[in-house]
C-alpha positions as CSV (number, residue, x, y, z in Angstrom):
1,M,98.6,71.4,143.9
2,N,99.5,72.2,140.3
3,Q,101.5,75.4,139.8
4,L,99.4,78.3,138.7
5,P,100.1,79.7,135.2
6,P,101.5,83.2,134.8
7,D,99.0,86.0,135.1
8,R,98.6,87.5,131.6
9,S,95.7,89.8,132.4
10,Q,97.8,92.9,131.8
11,L,98.3,92.0,128.1
12,L,96.2,94.1,125.8
13,T,95.2,91.0,123.9
14,E,93.7,89.4,127.0
15,Q,91.6,92.4,128.0
16,S,87.9,92.8,127.4
17,A,86.5,95.1,124.8
18,G,83.4,95.6,127.0
19,D,80.5,93.5,128.1
20,A,78.5,93.2,124.9
21,P,75.9,90.4,125.2
22,L,77.1,88.6,122.1
23,H,75.1,85.5,122.9
24,Q,72.0,87.6,122.3
25,F,73.1,89.2,119.0
26,S,71.5,88.4,115.7
27,A,73.6,87.3,112.8
28,D,73.4,90.8,111.3
29,E,74.4,92.4,114.6
30,L,77.4,90.0,115.0
31,V,78.7,90.8,111.5
32,A,78.4,94.5,112.2
33,H,80.1,94.2,115.6
34,I,83.0,92.2,114.3
35,Q,83.5,94.4,111.2
36,A,83.5,97.5,113.4
37,A,86.3,96.0,115.4
38,D,88.2,95.0,112.3
39,A,87.9,98.6,111.0
40,Q,90.4,99.6,113.7
41,L,93.2,97.6,112.1
42,P,94.4,100.0,109.5
43,Q,95.4,102.5,112.1
44,A,97.2,99.9,114.2
45,L,99.1,98.7,111.1
46,A,100.0,102.2,110.1
47,A,101.5,102.9,113.5
48,A,103.6,99.8,113.2
49,A,104.8,100.6,109.6
50,P,108.2,102.1,110.6
51,A,109.1,99.0,112.6
52,I,108.0,96.7,109.8
53,A,110.0,98.6,107.2
54,A,113.1,98.6,109.5
55,F,112.9,94.8,109.8
56,I,112.6,94.4,106.0
57,R,115.7,96.7,105.5
58,A,117.6,94.7,108.1
59,I,116.9,91.3,106.6
60,E,117.2,92.2,102.9
61,P,121.0,92.2,102.5
62,G,121.4,88.7,104.1
63,F,118.5,87.3,102.1
64,V,119.9,88.6,98.8
65,R,123.2,86.8,99.7
66,G,121.3,83.5,100.1
67,G,120.1,83.7,103.7
68,R,116.8,82.4,104.9
69,L,113.8,83.9,106.7
70,I,112.4,81.7,109.4
71,Y,109.0,82.3,110.9
72,L,108.1,80.5,114.2
73,G,105.0,80.5,116.3
74,A,102.4,78.4,118.1
75,G,98.7,78.0,117.3
76,T,97.3,80.6,114.9
77,S,100.6,82.5,114.8
78,G,102.5,79.4,113.7
79,R,99.9,78.5,111.1
80,L,100.1,81.9,109.6
81,G,103.8,81.7,109.4
82,V,103.7,78.3,107.7
83,L,101.0,79.6,105.3
84,D,103.1,82.6,104.2
85,A,106.2,80.5,103.8
86,S,104.4,78.0,101.7
87,E,103.2,80.7,99.3
88,A,106.6,81.9,98.3
89,P,107.9,79.1,96.0
90,P,104.9,79.0,93.6
91,T,104.4,82.7,93.6
92,F,108.0,83.8,93.2
93,Q,109.8,80.7,92.0
94,L,111.7,80.9,95.3
95,P,113.7,77.7,96.1
96,E,112.2,75.6,98.9
97,G,113.8,76.4,102.2
98,R,114.5,80.1,101.7
99,I,111.4,81.0,103.7
100,I,110.6,78.5,106.4
101,G,107.6,78.2,108.8
102,I,108.1,76.4,112.1
103,I,105.1,75.6,114.3
104,A,104.9,74.3,117.8
105,G,104.0,70.6,117.6
106,G,105.1,70.2,114.1
107,D,103.1,70.0,110.9
108,G,100.4,68.0,112.6
109,S,99.5,71.2,114.4
110,L,98.4,72.8,111.2
111,R,95.2,70.7,111.4
112,R,95.0,69.6,115.0
113,S,95.5,71.9,117.9
114,S,98.6,71.3,120.0
115,E,98.1,74.0,122.6
116,G,100.3,72.5,125.2
117,K,103.4,72.7,123.0
118,E,103.5,76.4,123.2
119,D,104.6,76.3,126.9
120,D,107.9,74.6,126.1
121,P,110.7,77.3,125.7
122,H,112.9,74.6,124.2
123,G,110.4,73.3,121.7
124,A,111.8,74.8,118.6
125,L,115.5,74.4,119.4
126,A,116.1,71.1,117.6
127,E,114.7,72.5,114.4
128,L,116.7,75.7,114.7
129,R,119.9,73.8,115.5
130,A,119.4,71.7,112.4
131,L,119.2,74.9,110.3
132,K,122.7,76.0,111.3
133,L,121.7,79.6,111.5
134,G,124.1,82.4,110.5
135,P,124.2,86.2,110.2
136,D,122.6,86.1,106.7
137,D,119.5,84.4,108.2
138,S,116.7,86.0,110.0
139,V,114.2,84.7,112.6
140,L,110.8,86.3,113.2
141,G,109.0,85.0,116.2
142,I,105.2,85.4,116.0
143,A,103.1,85.6,119.2
144,A,100.0,87.8,119.5
145,G,100.5,88.3,123.3
146,G,104.3,88.5,122.9
147,T,104.9,86.1,125.8
148,T,104.6,82.6,124.3
149,P,107.4,80.5,125.9
150,Y,107.9,78.5,122.6
151,V,108.6,81.7,120.8
152,S,110.5,83.6,123.5
153,G,112.8,80.6,124.2
154,A,113.6,80.2,120.5
155,L,114.4,83.9,120.0
156,A,116.5,84.0,123.1
157,W,118.5,81.0,121.9
158,A,119.0,82.4,118.4
159,A,119.9,85.9,119.6
160,A,122.6,84.4,121.8
161,L,124.4,82.5,119.0
162,P,128.1,83.6,118.4
163,Q,127.0,84.8,114.9
164,P,123.3,85.4,115.4
165,P,120.7,85.9,112.7
166,V,118.6,89.0,112.6
167,C,115.9,88.4,115.2
168,G,112.5,90.0,115.5
169,L,109.3,89.6,117.4
170,L,105.9,90.2,115.8
171,S,103.3,90.7,118.5
172,C,100.1,92.7,119.3
173,T,101.2,93.9,122.8
174,T,104.0,95.9,124.3
175,A,105.5,93.0,126.2
176,P,109.2,93.3,125.4
177,P,111.0,90.7,123.4
178,P,113.9,88.6,124.8
179,A,117.3,90.2,125.3
180,G,119.3,90.5,122.0
181,V,116.2,90.6,119.8
182,Q,116.8,93.8,117.7
183,H,113.3,94.3,116.2
184,H,109.9,94.4,117.8
185,L,107.1,94.7,115.3
186,C,104.3,95.7,117.6
187,V,100.8,96.0,116.1
188,L,98.5,97.2,118.9
189,T,95.2,95.6,117.7
190,G,93.5,96.0,121.1
191,P,91.1,93.7,122.9
192,E,89.2,91.2,120.8
193,V,85.5,91.1,120.2
194,L,85.6,87.6,121.8
195,T,87.9,88.3,124.7
196,G,91.3,86.7,124.3
197,S,90.5,85.1,120.9
198,T,93.6,86.4,119.1
199,R,92.8,84.4,115.9
200,M,90.5,87.4,115.2
201,K,91.9,90.9,115.0
202,A,95.4,89.9,116.0
203,G,95.4,87.1,113.5
204,T,94.2,89.3,110.7
205,A,96.9,91.9,111.4
206,T,99.6,89.3,111.7
207,K,98.6,87.9,108.3
208,Q,98.8,91.4,106.8
209,V,102.3,92.0,108.3
210,L,103.6,88.7,107.0
211,N,102.2,89.4,103.6
212,T,104.0,92.8,103.6
213,I,107.3,91.3,104.8
214,S,107.5,88.5,102.3
215,T,106.1,90.4,99.3
216,S,108.5,93.4,100.0
217,L,111.4,91.0,100.3
218,M,110.5,89.3,97.0
219,I,110.2,92.7,95.3
220,R,113.5,93.9,96.7
221,S,115.3,90.7,95.7
222,G,114.3,91.1,92.1
223,R,111.4,88.7,91.7
224,V,108.9,91.4,90.6
225,Y,108.8,93.7,87.6
226,R,106.5,96.8,87.9
227,N,103.6,95.2,89.9
228,L,103.8,91.9,88.1
229,M,104.9,88.5,89.6
230,V,107.3,87.8,86.7
231,A,108.9,84.9,88.7
232,L,105.8,82.9,89.2
233,R,105.8,79.2,88.5
234,A,103.1,78.5,85.9
235,S,102.1,75.1,87.3
236,N,98.4,75.1,86.6
237,H,95.8,76.5,84.1
238,K,95.2,79.6,86.2
239,L,98.9,80.4,86.5
240,R,99.6,79.7,82.8
241,D,96.8,82.2,81.9
242,R,98.3,84.7,84.4
243,A,101.8,84.1,83.0
244,A,100.7,84.7,79.4
245,R,98.9,88.0,80.4
246,I,102.1,89.2,82.1
247,I,104.2,88.4,79.1
248,A,101.6,90.0,76.8
249,Q,101.6,93.2,78.9
250,V,105.4,93.6,79.2
251,V,106.5,92.6,75.7
252,P,103.8,93.7,74.5
253,C,102.2,91.0,72.3
254,D,99.0,89.2,71.8
255,R,97.8,86.2,73.8
256,E,98.8,83.5,71.3
257,Q,102.3,85.0,71.0
258,A,102.6,85.1,74.7
259,F,101.8,81.4,75.1
260,A,104.3,80.6,72.3
261,H,107.0,82.6,74.1
262,L,106.1,80.9,77.4
263,D,106.2,77.4,76.0
264,T,109.4,78.0,74.2
265,C,111.0,79.0,77.5
266,H,109.4,76.0,79.3
267,G,107.1,78.1,81.5
268,D,109.8,80.6,82.6
269,V,108.1,84.0,82.4
270,R,111.2,86.2,82.8
271,A,113.0,84.2,80.1
272,A,110.0,84.4,77.8
273,I,109.9,88.2,78.2
274,V,113.7,88.5,77.5
275,C,113.4,86.3,74.4
276,A,110.7,88.5,73.0
277,R,112.2,91.9,73.9
278,R,115.8,91.0,73.1
279,N,115.1,88.7,70.1
280,C,117.3,86.0,71.6
281,S,117.2,82.3,72.3
282,P,116.0,80.8,75.6
283,D,119.6,79.9,76.5
284,Q,120.8,83.4,75.8
285,A,117.8,84.8,77.8
286,Q,118.8,82.6,80.8
287,Q,122.4,83.8,80.5
288,L,121.4,87.4,80.5
289,L,119.1,86.9,83.5
290,Q,121.9,85.1,85.4
291,Q,124.3,88.0,84.7
292,A,121.6,90.4,86.0
293,D,121.0,88.3,89.2
294,G,117.5,87.5,87.8
295,R,116.4,91.1,87.8
296,L,114.3,91.6,84.7
297,E,114.6,95.4,84.7
298,R,118.4,95.2,84.3
299,V,118.0,93.1,81.1
300,I,115.1,94.9,79.3
301,D,115.3,98.4,80.8
302,G,119.0,98.6,81.5
303,N,118.7,99.9,85.0
304,S,119.3,98.5,88.5
305,G,115.9,99.0,89.9
306,D,117.4,100.0,93.3
């Protein structure tokens, strides 16, 4: 007889939200029912805000020194981590490999489900070993139920390193993280409309938390000025238009002048702004930005922004 799987019925994400006859609902009723459940998310996210902020504070110093943020998860959780990691380079001109998404089953699992891979507590260890983690790095395991062996095994291994990274678990239950994991980002989203389908409320909340972590980290590390993504990579028509509008707003100048500054600086928004505001050459702008650790406010406003 095959061994029975662990009983997870006590987990909040596995419990039932009631016995609504969804199979009898009209399209209008289903939309209303699902949206009513999603309306509970802001309260759950607000309750988790202190833990989210504490994690950001903990990983910021190491990240600024050149450390990396590694997300890892299985299924929907892993896909959301890979998605957030992949957005950072074009949005913030972050070098590849500074935010990394690891998913159970590898990149093929982004399109095709590899559900069995999540049961292997050693499944992520080869990739983590290859990263040669250190104290400036951080690892955030993502698991809606908080008990996924792939995630728990990886976190336990990372936390036990001689010089461990900052370790955290993002989950939607109170199941405790492995020993040595300092941060538990617990967003209690409650039972799902479709019982156990954590791609729904839990997935939505997870995406919001990852957005918050990565965006806050980019802001704190100097890649944002005011509320503008001044470090974006203008790699297509949409982003060139956005880059020109950012330049025009900060300098300020008209649209044509903004594009001229952008092209003179080979698409570098921060350098274009410095050239215009400081009346200097692109090379001088790059030197000023380098001296200011890339923080635009230190060059054009003369303050630290801290």
